[in-house]
mmCIF file of C-alpha atoms in Angstrom:
data_model
loop_
_atom_site.group_PDB
_atom_site.id
_atom_site.type_symbol
_atom_site.label_atom_id
_atom_site.label_comp_id
_atom_site.label_asym_id
_atom_site.label_seq_id
_atom_site.Cartn_x
_atom_site.Cartn_y
_atom_site.Cartn_z
ATOM 1 C CA MET J 1 42.414 -6.151 -62.557
ATOM 2 C CA GLU J 2 43.094 -5.153 -58.950
ATOM 3 C CA PRO J 3 46.319 -6.411 -57.410
ATOM 4 C CA ILE J 4 45.845 -9.200 -54.881
ATOM 5 C CA HIS J 5 47.299 -8.500 -51.460
ATOM 6 C CA ARG J 6 49.249 -11.376 -50.158
ATOM 7 C CA GLY J 7 50.567 -11.867 -46.707
ATOM 8 C CA LYS J 8 54.093 -10.773 -46.123
ATOM 9 C CA LYS J 9 56.642 -13.233 -44.851
ATOM 10 C CA LEU J 10 58.887 -12.144 -42.072
ATOM 11 C CA SER J 11 62.338 -13.630 -42.016
ATOM 12 C CA ALA J 12 63.916 -14.326 -38.665
ATOM 13 C CA PRO J 13 67.297 -15.660 -37.726
ATOM 14 C CA GLU J 14 67.426 -19.351 -37.036
ATOM 15 C CA ILE J 15 67.032 -20.091 -33.364
ATOM 16 C CA ASN J 16 68.882 -23.158 -32.133
ATOM 17 C CA LEU J 17 67.936 -24.234 -28.645
ATOM 18 C CA SER J 18 70.112 -27.026 -27.284
ATOM 19 C CA LEU J 19 69.490 -28.440 -23.833
ATOM 20 C CA ASP J 20 72.284 -29.903 -21.751
ATOM 21 C CA GLN J 21 71.746 -33.608 -21.241
ATOM 22 C CA SER J 22 74.463 -34.348 -18.815
ATOM 23 C CA GLU J 23 74.411 -37.620 -16.961
ATOM 24 C CA GLY J 24 72.022 -37.676 -14.054
ATOM 25 C CA SER J 25 70.009 -34.741 -15.434
ATOM 26 C CA ILE J 26 66.287 -35.083 -15.736
ATOM 27 C CA LEU J 27 66.763 -34.225 -19.422
ATOM 28 C CA SER J 28 69.131 -37.093 -20.068
ATOM 29 C CA ASP J 29 68.330 -39.632 -22.769
ATOM 30 C CA ASP J 30 67.297 -42.108 -20.070
ATOM 31 C CA ASN J 31 64.551 -39.836 -18.787
ATOM 32 C CA LEU J 32 63.384 -37.893 -21.872
ATOM 33 C CA ASP J 33 63.284 -38.918 -25.520
ATOM 34 C CA THR J 34 63.831 -35.586 -27.298
ATOM 35 C CA PRO J 35 66.172 -34.649 -30.124
ATOM 36 C CA ASP J 36 69.490 -33.089 -29.224
ATOM 37 C CA ASP J 37 68.585 -29.839 -30.920
ATOM 38 C CA LEU J 38 65.168 -28.175 -30.844
ATOM 39 C CA ASP J 39 64.870 -25.925 -33.926
ATOM 40 C CA ILE J 40 62.045 -23.388 -34.312
ATOM 41 C CA ASN J 41 61.752 -21.820 -37.783
ATOM 42 C CA VAL J 42 59.366 -18.879 -38.029
ATOM 43 C CA ASP J 43 59.991 -18.312 -41.747
ATOM 44 C CA ASP J 44 56.833 -20.197 -42.577
ATOM 45 C CA LEU J 45 54.609 -18.068 -40.293
ATOM 46 C CA ASP J 46 52.305 -15.793 -42.266
ATOM 47 C CA THR J 47 51.466 -12.371 -40.836
ATOM 48 C CA PRO J 48 48.395 -10.417 -41.911
ATOM 49 C CA ASP J 49 48.725 -7.522 -44.234
ATOM 50 C CA GLU J 50 48.532 -4.042 -42.676
ATOM 51 C CA ALA J 51 45.321 -3.296 -44.588
ATOM 52 C CA ASP J 52 43.849 -6.657 -43.555
ATOM 53 C CA SER J 53 44.550 -6.073 -39.874
ATOM 54 C CA LEU J 54 42.889 -2.649 -39.806
ATOM 55 C CA ASP J 55 39.971 -3.397 -42.134
ATOM 56 C CA PHE J 56 36.973 -3.605 -39.730
ATOM 57 C CA THR J 57 34.170 -1.287 -38.743
ATOM 58 C CA GLY J 58 34.545 -1.353 -34.986
ATOM 59 C CA HIS J 59 36.718 1.777 -34.730
ATOM 60 C CA GLY J 60 33.976 4.208 -35.680
ATOM 61 C CA ASN J 61 31.542 2.786 -33.115
ATOM 62 C CA GLU J 62 34.223 2.847 -30.452
ATOM 63 C CA LEU J 63 34.893 6.531 -31.015
ATOM 64 C CA GLU J 64 31.205 7.361 -30.915
ATOM 65 C CA TRP J 65 30.812 5.430 -27.644
ATOM 66 C CA GLU J 66 33.742 7.308 -26.122
ATOM 67 C CA GLU J 67 32.211 10.662 -27.143
ATOM 68 C CA GLU J 68 28.858 9.610 -25.665
ATOM 69 C CA GLN J 69 30.518 8.614 -22.408
ATOM 70 C CA ALA J 70 32.328 11.938 -22.254
ATOM 71 C CA THR J 71 29.036 13.801 -22.809
ATOM 72 C CA LYS J 72 27.305 11.858 -20.015
ATOM 73 C CA GLU J 73 30.154 12.592 -17.646
ATOM 74 C CA ASP J 74 29.819 16.316 -18.373
ATOM 75 C CA GLU J 75 26.060 16.308 -17.581
ATOM 76 C CA PRO J 76 25.160 17.469 -14.063
ATOM 77 C CA LYS J 77 24.203 14.575 -11.790
ATOM 78 C CA GLU J 78 21.165 14.729 -9.524
ATOM 79 C CA GLU J 79 22.111 14.335 -5.905
ATOM 80 C CA ALA J 80 20.167 11.536 -4.177
ATOM 81 C CA GLU J 81 18.250 12.666 -1.114
ATOM 82 C CA PRO J 82 19.647 11.125 2.060
ATOM 83 C CA ILE J 83 17.409 8.591 3.816
ATOM 84 C CA PRO J 84 16.335 10.033 7.160
ATOM 85 C CA GLU J 85 17.603 8.098 10.136
ATOM 86 C CA TYR J 86 15.068 6.112 12.186
ATOM 87 C CA THR J 87 15.692 7.207 15.734
ATOM 88 C CA ALA J 88 15.113 5.018 18.764
ATOM 89 C CA GLU J 89 12.262 7.277 19.897
ATOM 90 C CA GLU J 90 10.537 7.012 16.498
ATOM 91 C CA GLU J 91 10.923 3.240 16.648
ATOM 92 C CA ARG J 92 9.250 3.169 20.054
ATOM 93 C CA GLN J 93 6.469 5.432 18.790
ATOM 94 C CA ASP J 94 5.868 3.184 15.773
ATOM 95 C CA ALA J 95 5.675 0.122 18.019
ATOM 96 C CA ARG J 96 2.945 1.855 20.025
ATOM 97 C CA LEU J 97 0.875 2.418 16.877
ATOM 98 C CA TRP J 98 0.106 -1.306 16.646
ATOM 99 C CA ARG J 99 -0.909 -3.762 19.340
ATOM 100 C CA THR J 100 -0.879 -7.512 18.966
ATOM 101 C CA VAL J 101 -3.599 -9.345 20.884
ATOM 102 C CA VAL J 102 -4.784 -12.934 21.099
ATOM 103 C CA ILE J 103 -8.550 -13.467 21.022
ATOM 104 C CA GLY J 104 -9.951 -16.980 20.880
ATOM 105 C CA GLU J 105 -6.466 -18.461 20.382
ATOM 106 C CA GLN J 106 -6.040 -16.334 17.260
ATOM 107 C CA GLU J 107 -3.563 -13.477 16.949
ATOM 108 C CA HIS J 108 -4.806 -10.067 15.786
ATOM 109 C CA ARG J 109 -3.149 -6.688 15.221
ATOM 110 C CA ILE J 110 -4.895 -3.481 16.281
ATOM 111 C CA ASP J 111 -4.242 -0.174 14.531
ATOM 112 C CA MET J 112 -4.104 1.934 17.679
ATOM 113 C CA LYS J 113 -3.702 5.171 15.735
ATOM 114 C CA SER J 114 -7.044 4.730 13.985
ATOM 115 C CA ILE J 115 -8.944 4.269 17.265
ATOM 116 C CA GLU J 116 -7.059 6.846 19.316
ATOM 117 C CA PRO J 117 -10.033 9.293 19.521
ATOM 118 C CA TYR J 118 -12.411 6.483 20.601
ATOM 119 C CA GLN J 119 -10.492 4.605 23.292
ATOM 120 C CA LYS J 120 -12.565 6.230 26.042
ATOM 121 C CA VAL J 121 -15.463 4.050 24.909
ATOM 122 C CA ILE J 122 -14.464 1.458 27.530
ATOM 123 C CA SER J 123 -13.173 2.146 31.030
ATOM 124 C CA HIS J 124 -12.821 0.515 34.427
ATOM 125 C CA GLY J 125 -15.378 1.735 37.009
ATOM 126 C CA GLY J 126 -13.941 0.099 40.103
ATOM 127 C CA TYR J 127 -15.368 -2.927 41.940
ATOM 128 C CA TYR J 128 -18.556 -3.990 43.688
ATOM 129 C CA GLY J 129 -19.329 -6.502 46.393
ATOM 130 C CA ASP J 130 -16.629 -8.716 47.822
ATOM 131 C CA GLY J 131 -13.548 -9.664 45.826
ATOM 132 C CA LEU J 132 -12.475 -8.410 42.388
ATOM 133 C CA ASN J 133 -15.916 -8.000 40.854
ATOM 134 C CA ALA J 134 -15.189 -5.394 38.174
ATOM 135 C CA ILE J 135 -17.503 -2.657 36.897
ATOM 136 C CA ILE J 136 -16.852 -2.146 33.163
ATOM 137 C CA VAL J 137 -18.242 1.093 31.732
ATOM 138 C CA PHE J 138 -19.089 1.309 28.018
ATOM 139 C CA ALA J 139 -19.873 4.871 26.873
ATOM 140 C CA ALA J 140 -21.577 4.744 23.470
ATOM 141 C CA CYS J 141 -21.215 8.525 23.025
ATOM 142 C CA PHE J 142 -17.499 7.963 22.289
ATOM 143 C CA LEU J 143 -18.202 5.702 19.298
ATOM 144 C CA PRO J 144 -17.269 6.979 15.794
ATOM 145 C CA ASP J 145 -19.795 8.549 13.473
ATOM 146 C CA SER J 146 -21.035 6.073 10.853
ATOM 147 C CA SER J 147 -20.810 8.770 8.138
ATOM 148 C CA GLN J 148 -17.005 8.939 8.184
ATOM 149 C CA ALA J 149 -15.141 7.329 5.285
ATOM 150 C CA ASP J 150 -13.123 4.775 7.277
ATOM 151 C CA TYR J 151 -15.970 3.852 9.640
ATOM 152 C CA HIS J 152 -15.870 0.077 9.049
ATOM 153 C CA TYR J 153 -12.073 -0.043 9.407
ATOM 154 C CA VAL J 154 -12.213 1.911 12.671
ATOM 155 C CA MET J 155 -15.036 -0.230 14.056
ATOM 156 C CA GLU J 156 -13.138 -3.419 13.200
ATOM 157 C CA ASN J 157 -10.100 -2.236 15.173
ATOM 158 C CA LEU J 158 -12.259 -0.802 17.958
ATOM 159 C CA PHE J 159 -14.014 -4.142 18.275
ATOM 160 C CA LEU J 160 -10.669 -5.921 18.818
ATOM 161 C CA PHE J 161 -9.640 -3.232 21.298
ATOM 162 C CA VAL J 162 -12.841 -3.571 23.344
ATOM 163 C CA ILE J 163 -12.705 -7.375 23.493
ATOM 164 C CA SER J 164 -8.988 -7.524 24.371
ATOM 165 C CA THR J 165 -9.363 -4.756 26.989
ATOM 166 C CA LEU J 166 -12.312 -6.539 28.543
ATOM 167 C CA GLU J 167 -10.239 -9.693 28.966
ATOM 168 C CA LEU J 168 -7.502 -7.681 30.704
ATOM 169 C CA MET J 169 -9.889 -5.883 33.072
ATOM 170 C CA VAL J 170 -11.887 -8.877 34.223
ATOM 171 C CA ALA J 171 -10.405 -11.253 36.801
ATOM 172 C CA GLU J 172 -13.532 -12.687 38.419
ATOM 173 C CA ASP J 173 -17.232 -11.784 38.156
ATOM 174 C CA TYR J 174 -18.101 -8.470 36.530
ATOM 175 C CA MET J 175 -20.907 -6.265 35.260
ATOM 176 C CA ILE J 176 -21.173 -3.973 32.249
ATOM 177 C CA VAL J 177 -22.704 -0.508 32.537
ATOM 178 C CA TYR J 178 -23.794 0.637 29.073
ATOM 179 C CA LEU J 179 -24.165 4.441 28.959
ATOM 180 C CA ASN J 180 -26.596 5.004 26.114
ATOM 181 C CA GLY J 181 -27.432 8.664 26.743
ATOM 182 C CA ALA J 182 -26.192 11.504 24.515
ATOM 183 C CA THR J 183 -25.619 9.047 21.676
ATOM 184 C CA PRO J 184 -27.212 9.965 18.332
ATOM 185 C CA ARG J 185 -28.439 7.118 16.164
ATOM 186 C CA ARG J 186 -25.598 7.566 13.650
ATOM 187 C CA LYS J 187 -23.156 6.593 16.423
ATOM 188 C CA MET J 188 -25.066 3.552 17.569
ATOM 189 C CA PRO J 189 -23.277 0.287 16.752
ATOM 190 C CA GLY J 190 -24.977 -1.839 14.143
ATOM 191 C CA LEU J 191 -26.646 -5.167 14.779
ATOM 192 C CA GLY J 192 -23.773 -7.058 13.116
ATOM 193 C CA TRP J 193 -21.195 -5.381 15.354
ATOM 194 C CA ILE J 194 -23.117 -6.239 18.521
ATOM 195 C CA LYS J 195 -23.616 -9.825 17.372
ATOM 196 C CA LYS J 196 -19.918 -10.190 16.564
ATOM 197 C CA CYS J 197 -18.947 -8.845 19.984
ATOM 198 C CA TYR J 198 -21.169 -11.367 21.710
ATOM 199 C CA GLN J 199 -19.839 -14.265 19.634
ATOM 200 C CA MET J 200 -16.192 -13.298 20.157
ATOM 201 C CA ILE J 201 -16.454 -12.922 23.923
ATOM 202 C CA ASP J 202 -14.685 -15.778 25.633
ATOM 203 C CA ARG J 203 -16.858 -18.385 27.356
ATOM 204 C CA ARG J 204 -15.330 -17.406 30.698
ATOM 205 C CA LEU J 205 -16.428 -13.796 30.188
ATOM 206 C CA ARG J 206 -19.955 -14.835 29.233
ATOM 207 C CA LYS J 207 -20.242 -17.022 32.299
ATOM 208 C CA ASN J 208 -18.782 -14.452 34.723
ATOM 209 C CA LEU J 209 -20.981 -11.582 33.475
ATOM 210 C CA LYS J 210 -23.509 -11.039 36.258
ATOM 211 C CA SER J 211 -25.360 -7.984 34.999
ATOM 212 C CA PHE J 212 -25.688 -5.819 31.877
ATOM 213 C CA ILE J 213 -27.120 -2.426 32.899
ATOM 214 C CA ILE J 214 -28.314 -0.024 30.175
ATOM 215 C CA VAL J 215 -28.545 3.596 31.338
ATOM 216 C CA HIS J 216 -30.903 6.005 29.522
ATOM 217 C CA PRO J 217 -32.268 3.346 27.138
ATOM 218 C CA SER J 218 -33.798 4.598 23.887
ATOM 219 C CA TRP J 219 -36.465 2.886 21.799
ATOM 220 C CA PHE J 220 -33.731 2.128 19.256
ATOM 221 C CA ILE J 221 -31.520 0.203 21.691
ATOM 222 C CA ARG J 222 -34.559 -1.657 23.017
ATOM 223 C CA THR J 223 -35.433 -2.662 19.434
ATOM 224 C CA ILE J 224 -31.880 -3.809 18.716
ATOM 225 C CA LEU J 225 -31.846 -6.009 21.808
ATOM 226 C CA ALA J 226 -35.234 -7.455 20.936
ATOM 227 C CA ILE J 227 -33.943 -8.399 17.455
ATOM 228 C CA THR J 228 -30.801 -10.003 18.874
ATOM 229 C CA ARG J 229 -32.674 -12.294 21.254
ATOM 230 C CA PRO J 230 -32.685 -15.244 18.774
ATOM 231 C CA PHE J 231 -28.863 -15.592 18.874
ATOM 232 C CA ILE J 232 -28.427 -14.508 22.511
ATOM 233 C CA SER J 233 -28.911 -17.110 25.213
ATOM 234 C CA SER J 234 -31.833 -16.788 27.592
ATOM 235 C CA LYS J 235 -29.364 -16.591 30.475
ATOM 236 C CA PHE J 236 -27.764 -13.510 28.957
ATOM 237 C CA SER J 237 -31.138 -11.899 28.254
ATOM 238 C CA SER J 238 -32.099 -12.324 31.904
ATOM 239 C CA LYS J 239 -29.009 -10.293 32.923
ATOM 240 C CA ILE J 240 -30.132 -7.162 31.026
ATOM 241 C CA LYS J 241 -31.499 -4.338 33.183
ATOM 242 C CA TYR J 242 -32.771 -0.905 32.121
ATOM 243 C CA VAL J 243 -32.003 2.153 34.247
ATOM 244 C CA ASN J 244 -33.565 5.529 33.402
ATOM 245 C CA SER J 245 -31.268 7.830 35.391
ATOM 246 C CA LEU J 246 -27.870 8.075 37.071
ATOM 247 C CA ALA J 247 -29.626 8.234 40.420
ATOM 248 C CA GLU J 248 -31.142 4.809 39.789
ATOM 249 C CA LEU J 249 -27.743 3.523 38.747
ATOM 250 C CA GLY J 250 -26.279 4.788 42.021
ATOM 251 C CA GLU J 251 -28.743 2.622 43.905
ATOM 252 C CA LEU J 252 -27.359 -0.484 42.212
ATOM 253 C CA ILE J 253 -23.585 0.049 42.149
ATOM 254 C CA PRO J 254 -20.959 2.238 43.874
ATOM 255 C CA MET J 255 -20.361 5.309 41.661
ATOM 256 C CA GLU J 256 -17.082 6.495 43.175
ATOM 257 C CA TYR J 257 -14.883 5.321 40.281
ATOM 258 C CA VAL J 258 -17.441 5.301 37.480
ATOM 259 C CA HIS J 259 -16.550 7.960 34.916
ATOM 260 C CA ILE J 260 -19.658 9.661 33.513
ATOM 261 C CA PRO J 261 -19.063 11.940 30.463
ATOM 262 C CA GLU J 262 -20.292 15.523 30.730
ATOM 263 C CA SER J 263 -22.657 15.057 27.799
ATOM 264 C CA ILE J 264 -24.469 12.253 29.654
ATOM 265 C CA ILE J 265 -24.681 14.332 32.856
ATOM 266 C CA LYS J 266 -26.425 17.062 30.846
ATOM 267 C CA VAL J 267 -28.891 14.540 29.413
ATOM 268 C CA ASP J 268 -29.544 13.112 32.860
ATOM 269 C CA LYS J 269 -30.559 16.536 34.196
ATOM 270 C CA ASN J 270 -33.471 16.571 31.749
ATOM 271 C CA VAL J 271 -34.675 13.119 32.740
ATOM 272 C CA PRO J 272 -37.678 13.138 35.098
ATOM 273 C CA GLN J 273 -36.649 11.657 38.423
ATOM 274 C CA SER J 274 -38.727 8.720 39.589
ATOM 275 C CA LYS J 275 -40.687 9.249 42.772
ATOM 276 C CA SER J 276 -39.829 7.020 45.674
#
């Protein structure tokens, strides 16, 4: 039969704590009912056996954890790459990549980077007549190719750019000169895009548009305009004029500030001139 470990008793000298209860003290009998002598006997306190106090399984795990920590500390640490600083110039450049515009009382954001190669599609061609009657030139040859992967995204942003730019350029009455020459069919805007442009144009811009001149019209553009007649007002349709050459255009408007792309000038040279 195994011997039973019992707790050892520790003997301690008797501690006698007596508190002075002189008259007037806060510990006097009038203020505190306590015995004269406060005796604390620790003989009856049991202390655990040495084997009992050390008999647990935590020590082994603690040592293993310490070894693991030491191993991790010895492993080489990967240095984190520093985050490049965002300079003031880069911040200004990033701000120029996006433009916020308001069209029809609704705010839109334009990705200017995506349309950077196509911004020449719309330009200011000076004025005609008396006052600030603007000539707005739209060169279709600068439109993106419909075969490119992000075509719809570019056209969506280009649409917002054209409409917002038109609102900035026009103060009073105006005309649009649509340069259709040197534009392959794959660059021609679709029917949906044209319809959306017309619907998004502010009522003021529709009313103030006095003429829509199409230079070097193709059978394709004539067909597109014929299809769009059902959702275009008769007033707008009456403003459309077809011009077969730059010489004919010069008879209608001042050409001093109208920018004509080189590709359209080359096309115009092959166009038979009308006899006066």
